Each structure stands twice: as C-alpha cells, then as structure tokens.
Short mmCIF file of C-alpha atoms in Angstrom, two decimals:
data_model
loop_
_atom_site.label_atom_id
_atom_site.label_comp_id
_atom_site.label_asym_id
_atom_site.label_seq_id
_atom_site.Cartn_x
_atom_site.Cartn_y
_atom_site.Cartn_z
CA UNK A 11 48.30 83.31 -17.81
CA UNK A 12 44.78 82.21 -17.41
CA UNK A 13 43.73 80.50 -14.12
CA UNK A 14 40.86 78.43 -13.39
CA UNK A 15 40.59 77.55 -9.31
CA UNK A 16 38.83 74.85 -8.55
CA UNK A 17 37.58 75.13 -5.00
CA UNK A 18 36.06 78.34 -3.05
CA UNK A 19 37.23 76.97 0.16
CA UNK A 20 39.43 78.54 2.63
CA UNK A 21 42.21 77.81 1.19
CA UNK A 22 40.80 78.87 -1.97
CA UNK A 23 39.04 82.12 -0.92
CA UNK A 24 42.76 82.79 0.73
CA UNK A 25 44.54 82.33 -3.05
CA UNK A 26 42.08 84.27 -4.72
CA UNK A 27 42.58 87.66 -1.80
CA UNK A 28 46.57 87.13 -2.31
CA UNK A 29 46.36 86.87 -5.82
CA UNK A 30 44.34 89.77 -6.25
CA UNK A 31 47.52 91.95 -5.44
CA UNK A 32 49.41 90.79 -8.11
CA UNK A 33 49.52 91.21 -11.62
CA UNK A 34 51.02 88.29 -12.96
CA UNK A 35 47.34 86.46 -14.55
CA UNK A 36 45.17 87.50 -17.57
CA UNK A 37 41.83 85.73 -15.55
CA UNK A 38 41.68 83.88 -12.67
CA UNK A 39 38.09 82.01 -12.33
CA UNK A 40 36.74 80.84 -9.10
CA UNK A 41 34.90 77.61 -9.39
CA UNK A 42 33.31 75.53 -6.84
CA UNK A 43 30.33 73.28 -6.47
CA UNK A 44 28.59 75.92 -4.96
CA UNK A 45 27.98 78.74 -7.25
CA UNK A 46 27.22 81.50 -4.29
CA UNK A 47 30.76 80.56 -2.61
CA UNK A 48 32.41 80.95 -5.67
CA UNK A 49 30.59 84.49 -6.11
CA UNK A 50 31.71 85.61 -2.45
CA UNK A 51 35.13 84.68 -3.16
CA UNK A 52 35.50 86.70 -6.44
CA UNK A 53 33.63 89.75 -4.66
CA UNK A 54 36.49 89.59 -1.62
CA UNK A 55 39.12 89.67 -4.44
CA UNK A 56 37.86 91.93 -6.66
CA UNK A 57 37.32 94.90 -3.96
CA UNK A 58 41.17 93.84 -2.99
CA UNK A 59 41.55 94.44 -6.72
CA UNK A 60 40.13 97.64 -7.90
CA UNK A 61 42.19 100.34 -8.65
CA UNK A 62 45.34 98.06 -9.67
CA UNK A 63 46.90 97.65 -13.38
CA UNK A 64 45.16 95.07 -15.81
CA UNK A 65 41.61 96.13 -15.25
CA UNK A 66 39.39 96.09 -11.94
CA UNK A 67 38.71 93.04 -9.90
CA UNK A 68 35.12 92.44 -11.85
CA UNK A 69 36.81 91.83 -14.99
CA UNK A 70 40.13 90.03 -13.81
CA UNK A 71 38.20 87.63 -11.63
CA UNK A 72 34.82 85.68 -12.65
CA UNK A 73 33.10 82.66 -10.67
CA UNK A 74 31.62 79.65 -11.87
CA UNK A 75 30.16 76.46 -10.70
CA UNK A 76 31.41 72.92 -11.35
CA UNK A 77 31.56 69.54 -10.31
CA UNK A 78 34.97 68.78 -9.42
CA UNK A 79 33.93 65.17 -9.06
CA UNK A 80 33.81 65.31 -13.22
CA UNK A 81 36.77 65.15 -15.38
CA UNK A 82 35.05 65.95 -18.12
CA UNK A 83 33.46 69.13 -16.57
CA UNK A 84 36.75 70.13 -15.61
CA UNK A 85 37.50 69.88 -18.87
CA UNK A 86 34.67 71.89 -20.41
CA UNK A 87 35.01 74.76 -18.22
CA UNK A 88 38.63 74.70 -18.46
CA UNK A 89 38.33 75.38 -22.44
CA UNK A 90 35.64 77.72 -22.04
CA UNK A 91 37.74 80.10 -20.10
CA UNK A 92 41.02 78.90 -22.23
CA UNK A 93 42.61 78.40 -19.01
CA UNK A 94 46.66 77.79 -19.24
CA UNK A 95 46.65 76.63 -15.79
CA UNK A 96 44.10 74.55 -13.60
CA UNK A 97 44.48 75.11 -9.93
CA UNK A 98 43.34 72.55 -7.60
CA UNK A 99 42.28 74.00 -4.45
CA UNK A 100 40.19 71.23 -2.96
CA UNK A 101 40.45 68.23 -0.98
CA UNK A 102 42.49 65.22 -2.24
CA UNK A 103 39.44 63.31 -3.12
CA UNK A 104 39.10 65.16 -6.31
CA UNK A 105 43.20 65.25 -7.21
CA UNK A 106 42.56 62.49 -9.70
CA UNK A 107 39.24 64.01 -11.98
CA UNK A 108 40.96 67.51 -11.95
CA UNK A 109 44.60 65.96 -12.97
CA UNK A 110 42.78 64.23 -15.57
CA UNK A 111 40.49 67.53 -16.61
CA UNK A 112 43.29 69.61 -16.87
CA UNK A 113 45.29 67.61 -19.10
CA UNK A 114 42.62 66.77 -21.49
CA UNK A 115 42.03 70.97 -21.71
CA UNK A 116 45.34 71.06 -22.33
CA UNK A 117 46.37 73.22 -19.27
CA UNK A 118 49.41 72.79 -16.54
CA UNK A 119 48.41 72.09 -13.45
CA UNK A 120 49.21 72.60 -9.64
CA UNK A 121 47.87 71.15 -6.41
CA UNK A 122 48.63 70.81 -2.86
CA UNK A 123 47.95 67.75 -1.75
CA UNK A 124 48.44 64.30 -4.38
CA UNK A 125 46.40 61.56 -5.02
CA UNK A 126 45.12 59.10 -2.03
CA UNK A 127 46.80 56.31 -1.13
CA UNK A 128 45.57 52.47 -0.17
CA UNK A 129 47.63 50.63 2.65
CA UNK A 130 49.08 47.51 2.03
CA UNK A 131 46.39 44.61 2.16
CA UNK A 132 48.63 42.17 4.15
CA UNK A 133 51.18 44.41 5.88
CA UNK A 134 50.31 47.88 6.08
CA UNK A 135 52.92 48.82 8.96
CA UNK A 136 55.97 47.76 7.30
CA UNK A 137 55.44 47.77 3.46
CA UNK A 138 53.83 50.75 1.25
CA UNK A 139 50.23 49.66 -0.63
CA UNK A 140 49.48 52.58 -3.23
CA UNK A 141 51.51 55.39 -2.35
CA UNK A 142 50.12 59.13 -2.01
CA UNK A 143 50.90 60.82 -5.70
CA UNK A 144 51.54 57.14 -7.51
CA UNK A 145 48.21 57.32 -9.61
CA UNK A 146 49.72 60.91 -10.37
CA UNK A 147 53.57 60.02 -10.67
CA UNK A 148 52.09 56.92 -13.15
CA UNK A 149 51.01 59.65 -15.97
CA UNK A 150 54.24 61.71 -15.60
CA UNK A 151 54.97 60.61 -18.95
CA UNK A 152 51.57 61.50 -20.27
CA UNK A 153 51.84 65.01 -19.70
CA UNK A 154 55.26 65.34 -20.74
CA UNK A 155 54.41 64.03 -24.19
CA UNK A 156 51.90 66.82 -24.68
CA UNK A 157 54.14 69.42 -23.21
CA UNK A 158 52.42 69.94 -20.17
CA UNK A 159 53.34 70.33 -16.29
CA UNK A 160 52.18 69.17 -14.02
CA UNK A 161 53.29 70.24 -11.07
CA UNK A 162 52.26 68.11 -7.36
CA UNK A 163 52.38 69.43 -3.83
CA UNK A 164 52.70 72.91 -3.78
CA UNK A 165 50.83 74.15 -0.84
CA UNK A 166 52.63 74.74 2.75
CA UNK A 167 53.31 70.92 3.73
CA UNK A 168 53.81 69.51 1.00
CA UNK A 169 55.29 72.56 -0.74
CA UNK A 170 57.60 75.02 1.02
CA UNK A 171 59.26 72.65 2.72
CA UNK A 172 60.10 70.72 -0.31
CA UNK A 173 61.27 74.00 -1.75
CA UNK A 174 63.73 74.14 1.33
CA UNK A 175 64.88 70.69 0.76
CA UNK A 176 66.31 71.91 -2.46
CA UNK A 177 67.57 75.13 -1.27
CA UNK A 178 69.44 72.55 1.50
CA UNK A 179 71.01 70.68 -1.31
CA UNK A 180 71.89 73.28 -3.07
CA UNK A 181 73.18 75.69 -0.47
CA UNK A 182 73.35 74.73 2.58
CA UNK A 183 75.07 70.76 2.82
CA UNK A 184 77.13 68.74 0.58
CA UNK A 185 75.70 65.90 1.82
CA UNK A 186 72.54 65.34 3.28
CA UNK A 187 71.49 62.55 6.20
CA UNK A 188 68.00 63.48 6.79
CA UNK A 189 65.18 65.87 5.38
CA UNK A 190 62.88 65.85 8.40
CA UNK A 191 59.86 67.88 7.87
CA UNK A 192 58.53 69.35 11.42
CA UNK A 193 55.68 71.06 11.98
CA UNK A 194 54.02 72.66 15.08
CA UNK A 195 51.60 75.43 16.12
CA UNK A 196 50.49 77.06 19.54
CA UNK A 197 47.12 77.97 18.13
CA UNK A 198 43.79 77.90 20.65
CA UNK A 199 40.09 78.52 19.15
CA UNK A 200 37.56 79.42 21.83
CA UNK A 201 33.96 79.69 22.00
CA UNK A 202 31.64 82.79 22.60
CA UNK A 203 32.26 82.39 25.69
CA UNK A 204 36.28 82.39 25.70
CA UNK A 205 36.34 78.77 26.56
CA UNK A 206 38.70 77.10 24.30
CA UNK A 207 37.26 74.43 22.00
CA UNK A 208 38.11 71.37 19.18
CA UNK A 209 38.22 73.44 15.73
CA UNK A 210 40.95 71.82 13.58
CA UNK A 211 42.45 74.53 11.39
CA UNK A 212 42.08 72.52 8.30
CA UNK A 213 39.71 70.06 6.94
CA UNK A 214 39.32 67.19 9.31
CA UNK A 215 38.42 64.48 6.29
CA UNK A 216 41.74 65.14 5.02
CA UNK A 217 43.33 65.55 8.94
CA UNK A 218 41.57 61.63 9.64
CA UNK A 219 42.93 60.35 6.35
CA UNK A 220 46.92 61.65 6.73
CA UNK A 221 47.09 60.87 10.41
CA UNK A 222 45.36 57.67 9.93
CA UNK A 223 47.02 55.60 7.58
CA UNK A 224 50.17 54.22 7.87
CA UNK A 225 53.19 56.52 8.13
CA UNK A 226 55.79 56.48 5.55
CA UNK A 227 59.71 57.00 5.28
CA UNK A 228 62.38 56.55 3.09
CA UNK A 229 65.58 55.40 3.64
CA UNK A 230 68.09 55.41 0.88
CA UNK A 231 70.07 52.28 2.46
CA UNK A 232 66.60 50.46 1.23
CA UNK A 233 66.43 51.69 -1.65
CA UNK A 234 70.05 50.41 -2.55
CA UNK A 235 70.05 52.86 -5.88
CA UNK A 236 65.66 52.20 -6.93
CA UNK A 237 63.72 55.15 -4.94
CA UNK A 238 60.50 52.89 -4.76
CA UNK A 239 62.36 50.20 -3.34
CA UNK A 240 63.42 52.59 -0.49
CA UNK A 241 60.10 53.15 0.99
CA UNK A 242 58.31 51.56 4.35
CA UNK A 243 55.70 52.01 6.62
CA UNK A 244 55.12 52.15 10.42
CA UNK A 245 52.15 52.41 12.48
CA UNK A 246 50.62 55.44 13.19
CA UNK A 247 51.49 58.28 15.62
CA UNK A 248 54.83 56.29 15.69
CA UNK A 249 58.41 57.88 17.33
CA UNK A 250 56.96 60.77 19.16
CA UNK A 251 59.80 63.36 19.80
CA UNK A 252 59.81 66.74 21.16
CA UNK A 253 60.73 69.50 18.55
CA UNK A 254 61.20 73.15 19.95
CA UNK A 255 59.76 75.31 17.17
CA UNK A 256 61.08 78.99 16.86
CA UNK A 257 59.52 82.41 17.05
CA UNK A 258 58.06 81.28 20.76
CA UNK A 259 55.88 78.30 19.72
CA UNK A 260 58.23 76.05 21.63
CA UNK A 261 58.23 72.75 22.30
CA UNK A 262 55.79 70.33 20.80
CA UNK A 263 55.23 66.57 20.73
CA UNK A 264 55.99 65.54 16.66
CA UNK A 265 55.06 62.09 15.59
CA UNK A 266 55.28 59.95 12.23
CA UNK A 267 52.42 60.79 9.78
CA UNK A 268 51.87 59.77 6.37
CA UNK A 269 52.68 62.89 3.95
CA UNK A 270 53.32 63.93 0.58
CA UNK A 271 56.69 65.56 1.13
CA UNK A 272 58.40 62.05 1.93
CA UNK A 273 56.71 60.80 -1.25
CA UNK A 274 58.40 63.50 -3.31
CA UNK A 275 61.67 64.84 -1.74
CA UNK A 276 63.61 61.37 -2.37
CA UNK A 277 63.38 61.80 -6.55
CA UNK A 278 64.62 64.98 -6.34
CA UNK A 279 66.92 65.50 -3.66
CA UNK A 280 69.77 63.09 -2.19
CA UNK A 281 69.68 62.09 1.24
CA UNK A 282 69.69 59.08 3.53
CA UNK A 283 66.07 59.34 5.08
CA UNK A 284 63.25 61.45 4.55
CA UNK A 285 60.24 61.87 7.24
CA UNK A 286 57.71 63.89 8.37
CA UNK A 287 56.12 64.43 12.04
CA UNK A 288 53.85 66.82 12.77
CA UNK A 289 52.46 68.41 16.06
CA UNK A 290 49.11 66.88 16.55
CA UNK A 291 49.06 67.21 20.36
CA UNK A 292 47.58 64.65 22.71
CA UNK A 293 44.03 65.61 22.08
CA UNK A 294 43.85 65.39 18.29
CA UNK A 295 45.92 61.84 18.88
CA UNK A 296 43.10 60.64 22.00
CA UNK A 297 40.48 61.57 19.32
CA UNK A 298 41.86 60.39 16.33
CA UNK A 299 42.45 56.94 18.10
CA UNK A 300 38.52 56.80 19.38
CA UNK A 301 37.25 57.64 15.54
CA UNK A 302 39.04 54.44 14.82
CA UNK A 303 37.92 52.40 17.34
CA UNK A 304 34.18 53.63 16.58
CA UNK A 305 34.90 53.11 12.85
CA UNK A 306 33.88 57.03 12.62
CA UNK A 307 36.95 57.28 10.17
CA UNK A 308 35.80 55.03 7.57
CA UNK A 309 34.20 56.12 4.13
CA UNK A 310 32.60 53.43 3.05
CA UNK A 311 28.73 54.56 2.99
CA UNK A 312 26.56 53.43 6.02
CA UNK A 313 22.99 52.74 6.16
CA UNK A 314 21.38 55.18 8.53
CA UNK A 315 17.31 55.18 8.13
CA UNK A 316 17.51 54.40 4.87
CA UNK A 317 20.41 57.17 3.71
CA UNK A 318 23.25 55.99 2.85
CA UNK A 319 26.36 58.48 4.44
CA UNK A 320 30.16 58.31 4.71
CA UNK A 321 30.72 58.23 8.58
CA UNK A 322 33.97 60.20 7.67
CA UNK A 323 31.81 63.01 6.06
CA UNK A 324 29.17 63.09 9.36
CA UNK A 325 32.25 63.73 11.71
CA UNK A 326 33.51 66.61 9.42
CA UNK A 327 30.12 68.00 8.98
CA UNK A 328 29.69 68.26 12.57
CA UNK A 329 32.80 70.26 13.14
CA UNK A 330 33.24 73.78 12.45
CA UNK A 331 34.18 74.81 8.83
CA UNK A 332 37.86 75.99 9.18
CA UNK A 333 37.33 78.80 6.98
CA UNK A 334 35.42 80.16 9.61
CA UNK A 335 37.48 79.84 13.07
CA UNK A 336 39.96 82.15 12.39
CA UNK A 337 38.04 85.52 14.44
CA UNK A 338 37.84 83.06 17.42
CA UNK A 339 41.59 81.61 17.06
CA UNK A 340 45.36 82.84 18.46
CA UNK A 341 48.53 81.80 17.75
CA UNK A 342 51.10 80.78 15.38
CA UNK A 343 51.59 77.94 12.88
CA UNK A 344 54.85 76.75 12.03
CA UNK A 345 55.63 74.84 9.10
CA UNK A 346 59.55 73.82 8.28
CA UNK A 347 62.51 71.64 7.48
CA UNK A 348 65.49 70.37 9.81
CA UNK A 349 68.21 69.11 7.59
CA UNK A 350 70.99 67.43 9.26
CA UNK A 351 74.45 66.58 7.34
CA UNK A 352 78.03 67.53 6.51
CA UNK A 353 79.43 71.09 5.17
CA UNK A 354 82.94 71.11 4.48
CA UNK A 355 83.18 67.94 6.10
CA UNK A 356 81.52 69.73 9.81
CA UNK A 357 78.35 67.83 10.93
CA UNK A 358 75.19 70.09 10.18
CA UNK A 359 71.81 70.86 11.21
CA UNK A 360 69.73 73.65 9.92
CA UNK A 361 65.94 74.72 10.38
CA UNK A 362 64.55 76.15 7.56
CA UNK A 363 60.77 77.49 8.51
CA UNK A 364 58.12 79.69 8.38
CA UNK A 365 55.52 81.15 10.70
CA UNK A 366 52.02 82.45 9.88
CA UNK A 367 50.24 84.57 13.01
CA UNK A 368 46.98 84.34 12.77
CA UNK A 369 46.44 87.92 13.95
CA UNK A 370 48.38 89.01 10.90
CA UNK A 371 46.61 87.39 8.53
CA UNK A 372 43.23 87.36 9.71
CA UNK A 373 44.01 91.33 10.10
CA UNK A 374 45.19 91.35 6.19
CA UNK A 375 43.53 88.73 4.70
CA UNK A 376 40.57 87.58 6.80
CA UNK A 377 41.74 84.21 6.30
CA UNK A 378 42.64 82.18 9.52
CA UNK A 379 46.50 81.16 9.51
CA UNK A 380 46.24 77.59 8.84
CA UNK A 381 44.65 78.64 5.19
CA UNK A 382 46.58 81.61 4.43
CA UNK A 383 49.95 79.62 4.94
CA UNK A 384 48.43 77.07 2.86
CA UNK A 385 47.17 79.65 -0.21
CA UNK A 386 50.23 81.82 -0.37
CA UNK A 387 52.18 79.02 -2.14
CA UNK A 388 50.75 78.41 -5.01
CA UNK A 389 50.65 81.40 -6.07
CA UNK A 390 53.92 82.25 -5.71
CA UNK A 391 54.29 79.38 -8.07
CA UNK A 392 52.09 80.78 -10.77
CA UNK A 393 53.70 83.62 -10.55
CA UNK A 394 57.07 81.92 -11.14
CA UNK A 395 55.42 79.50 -14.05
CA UNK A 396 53.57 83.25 -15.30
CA UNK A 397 57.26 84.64 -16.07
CA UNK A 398 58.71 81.43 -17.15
CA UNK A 399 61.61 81.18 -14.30
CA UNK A 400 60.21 77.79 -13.16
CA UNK A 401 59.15 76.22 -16.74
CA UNK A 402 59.15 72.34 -17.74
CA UNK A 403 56.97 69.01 -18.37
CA UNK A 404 55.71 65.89 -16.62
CA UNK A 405 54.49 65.34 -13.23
CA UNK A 406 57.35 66.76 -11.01
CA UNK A 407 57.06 68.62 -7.22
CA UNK A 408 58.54 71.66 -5.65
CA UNK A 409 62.08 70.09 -5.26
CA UNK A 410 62.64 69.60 -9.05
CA UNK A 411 63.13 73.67 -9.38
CA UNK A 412 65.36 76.20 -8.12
CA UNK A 413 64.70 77.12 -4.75
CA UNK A 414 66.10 80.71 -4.34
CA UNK A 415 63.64 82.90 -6.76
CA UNK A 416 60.67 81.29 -4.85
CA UNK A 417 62.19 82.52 -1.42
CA UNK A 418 63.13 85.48 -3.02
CA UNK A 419 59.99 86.33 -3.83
CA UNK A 420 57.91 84.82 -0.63
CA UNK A 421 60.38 87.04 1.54
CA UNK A 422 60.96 90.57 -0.54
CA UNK A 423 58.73 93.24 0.50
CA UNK A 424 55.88 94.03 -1.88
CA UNK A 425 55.61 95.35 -4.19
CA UNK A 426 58.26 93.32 -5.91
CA UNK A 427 57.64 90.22 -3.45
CA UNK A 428 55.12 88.79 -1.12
CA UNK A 429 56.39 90.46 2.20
CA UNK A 430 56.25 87.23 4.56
CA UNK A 431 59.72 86.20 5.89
CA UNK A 432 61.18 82.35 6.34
CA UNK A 433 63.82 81.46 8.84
CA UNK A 434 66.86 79.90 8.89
CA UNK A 435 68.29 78.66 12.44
CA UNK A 436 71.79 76.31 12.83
CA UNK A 437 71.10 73.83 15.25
CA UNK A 438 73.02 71.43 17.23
CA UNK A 439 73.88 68.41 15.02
CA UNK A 440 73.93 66.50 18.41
CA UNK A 441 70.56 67.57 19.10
CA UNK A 442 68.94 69.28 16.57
CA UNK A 443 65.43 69.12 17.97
CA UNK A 444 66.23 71.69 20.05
CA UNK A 445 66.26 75.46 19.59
CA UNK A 446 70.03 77.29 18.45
CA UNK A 447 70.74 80.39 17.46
CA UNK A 448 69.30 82.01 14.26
CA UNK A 449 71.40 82.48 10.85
CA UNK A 450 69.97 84.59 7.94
CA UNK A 451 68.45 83.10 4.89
#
C-alpha cells in the first residue's frame, strides 16, 4: 500500500504520528499546499518512526506540495508516487477535485467528510436541495467500473459511528427504530492567563457550514421502499434534547445538525429514522446565530478596499488554528451511537461510543483530542483495505463493511491493535437519553 495524504492539517499531522506506528504502508506522502507544513508533519512521523520494521521514518514518509484545489494535480502527484490509495485529509471544499484526482490516478480513495451540499431553493426546511455526498454517491458507478473504491466518511462523525450502526444491525437488534448519532464534549480552552476562551476544536468553516444549513433526517415511513424519497429537512438547531454522555461528560444540550452519517447509514443499514444532534452548547448556537444575521457565514467573495474575500474565510482566519489549542485545552470528547429497537422481541437501547481525553493524546500524540479522534479512523481503515479484510468497488461508507475487525482492531492493545477502547452502555428504552449501566463490547 502506497498512501498519498492530502492535507498537513491537524487532522492530518494526527494520521501521519498514528500511522507511523504501524507497518501496514509501503509510502505514505504528506502533501499540502504548504510545502513547510507538509515537511513538519513528515519530520513528527518519521522520529515516531525510526527504529521500526520497513525502513526508518525518512524513507517511509516523504512530503510534497500540491494544490488540492486541482484535480489534475492530484492526479499527477498521485502517479508520481504510484499511490494505491489517496487520502483526503482536508476540508470538504476540496472532496470533489481529490475524488476526481484519485480516480483518474487510478487509486481508492477515503475521506471524512463528503461533498457539500446546496439547500433547497424554495423550501429548504422541509425538503433536501443537493444532499451532502450526492455529487459523490452520483459516480458510484464510475469507480466501480474501473475497480476502484471509493470509500466516503470515514473519520470520527461520520465514520465510527457508522461503523457502530452496522455492528447494531448485526449484533446487537433485530430490528432497528432509530440510529441516533450523539455527540458531546466537556472540553474548555483558556488563555495565558487561565481565562477560558472561544477556540473551536475543529475548523470553524466547516463548523459554520454543518451547523448552518438545514438539518437532515430520514425516516423510512417516507421513503415507502426509495431511500431518497425518505429524506427531509428542518431548520437549524432544531429539537434540542438533553443527552447524558458517559465516562463523566454528562449531560449536554444535543440539537439537529446537518451530517454525513444520516446521508449514509439509511443505504446500508435498516431502520425507521436516522439523525444526528450534536453538543454545540449555547455559546457556539448565540454565535452561530449572530454570523448569520451579520451575513459573516456567507462565501460568496466581498469587496473590501478593493480585495475581494470570503467573509466565511475572515471569521476562520481570525480564530485560533485548532491544531494548535490542544496545550491550552481539558476535557473529553465523546463521539457515539444510541440505537433503540427490539431483541428477541424486548424493546432496546444501546450506546455505542468513544471518548478521546485530550490529556492522553496531547501526552502521546501532541495532537489536541478533537483531531486525534478524528485521524485515528482512517487509518484503521487503510490498515483493514492494506490486508484486504475490508475490500470492494464503488462509492460506499463505513456501514457497507463488517464492523467487528475494525473494533477489534481500534480496541486491542498494540501491538496487534490501536489500544483506544469504545463503549457499550444498555440504556433505558423508555428514556434512553439518559445514562444506564455499562455492558461490554
């Protein structure tokens, strides 16, 4: 297996320090738009490296530079490196020149968040415009003509929870009424001063765009048998409810936001509704509302003394680069899946989850949590596609392959696995927002 990573990010820089510690990859190149990232990156991994089977870290990893705006440089540096797999590890701007790079190199191809959607031009609150991943889902056929996977969603959220979904299917329920991804955290960044501060833990273009648009859920009654059919919309920040999340997070406000997991889980997995909420707490909700109402969310270019600038772009530029928060941040992230349903005809609710402290992996990693939880995904993937257990064609997610050898592998200690547990805890079908006692995986 030969890797090309596009993106030097956090989330990339994270991939590249857990991948170092395996041996699964022939190469794995760092690329960014900025050449000197890409170089830091590769240095991290290769000192993580040296001293392991398959040569040091200077031969195993290389950087390069690239525009991951351009398809066709994608492409080029793809072949160069005769890269088998193309690794997108930026934001979901670029999902749609590095899908089409990769398949023209003739690579597979992974990435954790799918292509952008467009609301509905006459009811955006009720019906679905262009859906996240349909510009994607569109070529599925495409890529399994020449052979090729390509494989959508496979970060934290989307990604591990749509792995649980299918462990839930396959496992846990006969029959499934709800995949309801939930996800909280208790994590605080301060200043130099200890005072705490705004910091969002991952990139706040992509934070504005997800939390912004209209919500979507799927409902199989809708559908009546046609998955597209059985998708809707609501407005934002819509049915708040308050989920108590394990390991001593506790209870956090979740609300509706549009997400890749309720995109995906419904052509893979049977159940009557899929949704996702997420934590966002009320200051991230106050201040998402006010970008709005300024129009500080839009990208459409502005005219400011003569430059022309994406509004979106100034208020992420402003903020502090989340790759870089994590020495100044505590807490714990939570990312997971409450399945409610029927096992031998009982009613059933299950939490399936997993925590990231960001003590532990800023400690092992120097990567904050939000990042680290994010990186360690995909390459467990690669790992899986490396030694052919997952295998196949098209454009498919996490859901569309056995569940148990990736939580094998994410929960065995290393060497063998990846030594970070999940959780498992039965619920109260009554009132499965709140906390029961835990079951083992």
């Amino acid at each position: 297996m030969r890797v090309l990573m596009i993106g030097a990010g956090g989330v990339g820089d994270a991939a590249a320090k857990i991948a170092a510690e395996r041996d699964f990859y022939e190469l794995w190149v760092v690329a960014d738009y900025s050449l000197e990232r890409a170089q830091a990156s590769v240095a991290a991994a290769a000192a993580r490296r040296e001293g392991r089977p398959g040569g040091g870290g200077t031969t195993v990893f290389v950087a390069a530079q690239v525009d991951a705006s351009d398809a066709a440089a994608v492409t080029a540096l793809a072949r160069q490196h005769r890269a088998t797999h193309v690794f997108n590890a930026v934001d979901p701007r670029f999902v749609m020149p590095i899908f089409e790079g990769a398949l023209a190199a003739g690579a597979d191809y992974l990435d954790m968040a799918m292509s952008l959607s467009t609301p509905h031009p006459e009811r955006p609150h009720e019906l679905p415009g262009v859906k996240l991943g349909d510009l994607q889902l569109a070529r599925a056929g495409e890529w399994e003509a020449a052979g090729r996977l390509a494989l959508l969603g496979i970060g934290v959220e989307p990604g591990l929870s749509d792995v649980f979904a299918r462990y839930a299917a396959d496992e846990l329920f006969d029959e499934i009424d709800e995949l309801g991804t939930r996800d909280g955290a208790d994590l605080v960044v301060h200043d130099e001063h200890g005072n705490e501060v705004f910091a969002p833990g991952f990139s706040m273009w992509t934070i504005i765009e997800e939390c912004l648009n209209p919500p979507v859920v799927w409902e199989s009654e809708r559908a009546g048998g046609d998955v597209e059919a059985g998708f809707a919309t609501m407005l934002p920040f819509a049915e708040p409810e308050v989920f108590d999340f394990p390991e001593g997070i506790g209870p956090v406000e979740c609300v509706h936001v549009e997400h890749e997991e309720v995109l995906l889980m419904p052509r893979w997995v049977d159940a009557r509704r899929v949704t996702f909420k997420y934590g966002l707490g009320e200051q991230m909700i106050s201040m998402l509302r006010n970008l709005h109402e300024l129009g500080l969310d839009s990208t459409e270019p502005v005219d400011v003394k003569g430059v022309r600038v994406s509004p979106r772009d100034v208020v992420a530029a402003v903020l502090p680069d989340p790759a870089t928060i994590g020495p100044r941040m505590v807490g714990r992230t939570c990312a997971g899946l409450l399945v409610t349903g029927t096992k031998d005809g009982a009613p059933r609710a299950v939490y399936l989850y997993h925590v990231a402290d960001n003590e532990v992996s800023m400690r092992e990693y120097d990567a904050q949590a939000v990042v680290w939880q994010t990186a360690l995904n995909p390459v467990i993937a690669l790992e899986l596609l490396g030694s052919g257990v997952w295998s196949g064609s098209g454009a498919k997610g996490p859901e569309a392959f056995d569940a148990r050898p990736f939580l094998e592998l994410l929960a065995a200690p290393a060497p063998y696995g990846y030594g970070s547990p999940w959780g498992m805890e039965e619920r109260d079908p009554a009132a499965p927002n709140r906390a029961g006692r835990p079951a083992l995986p």
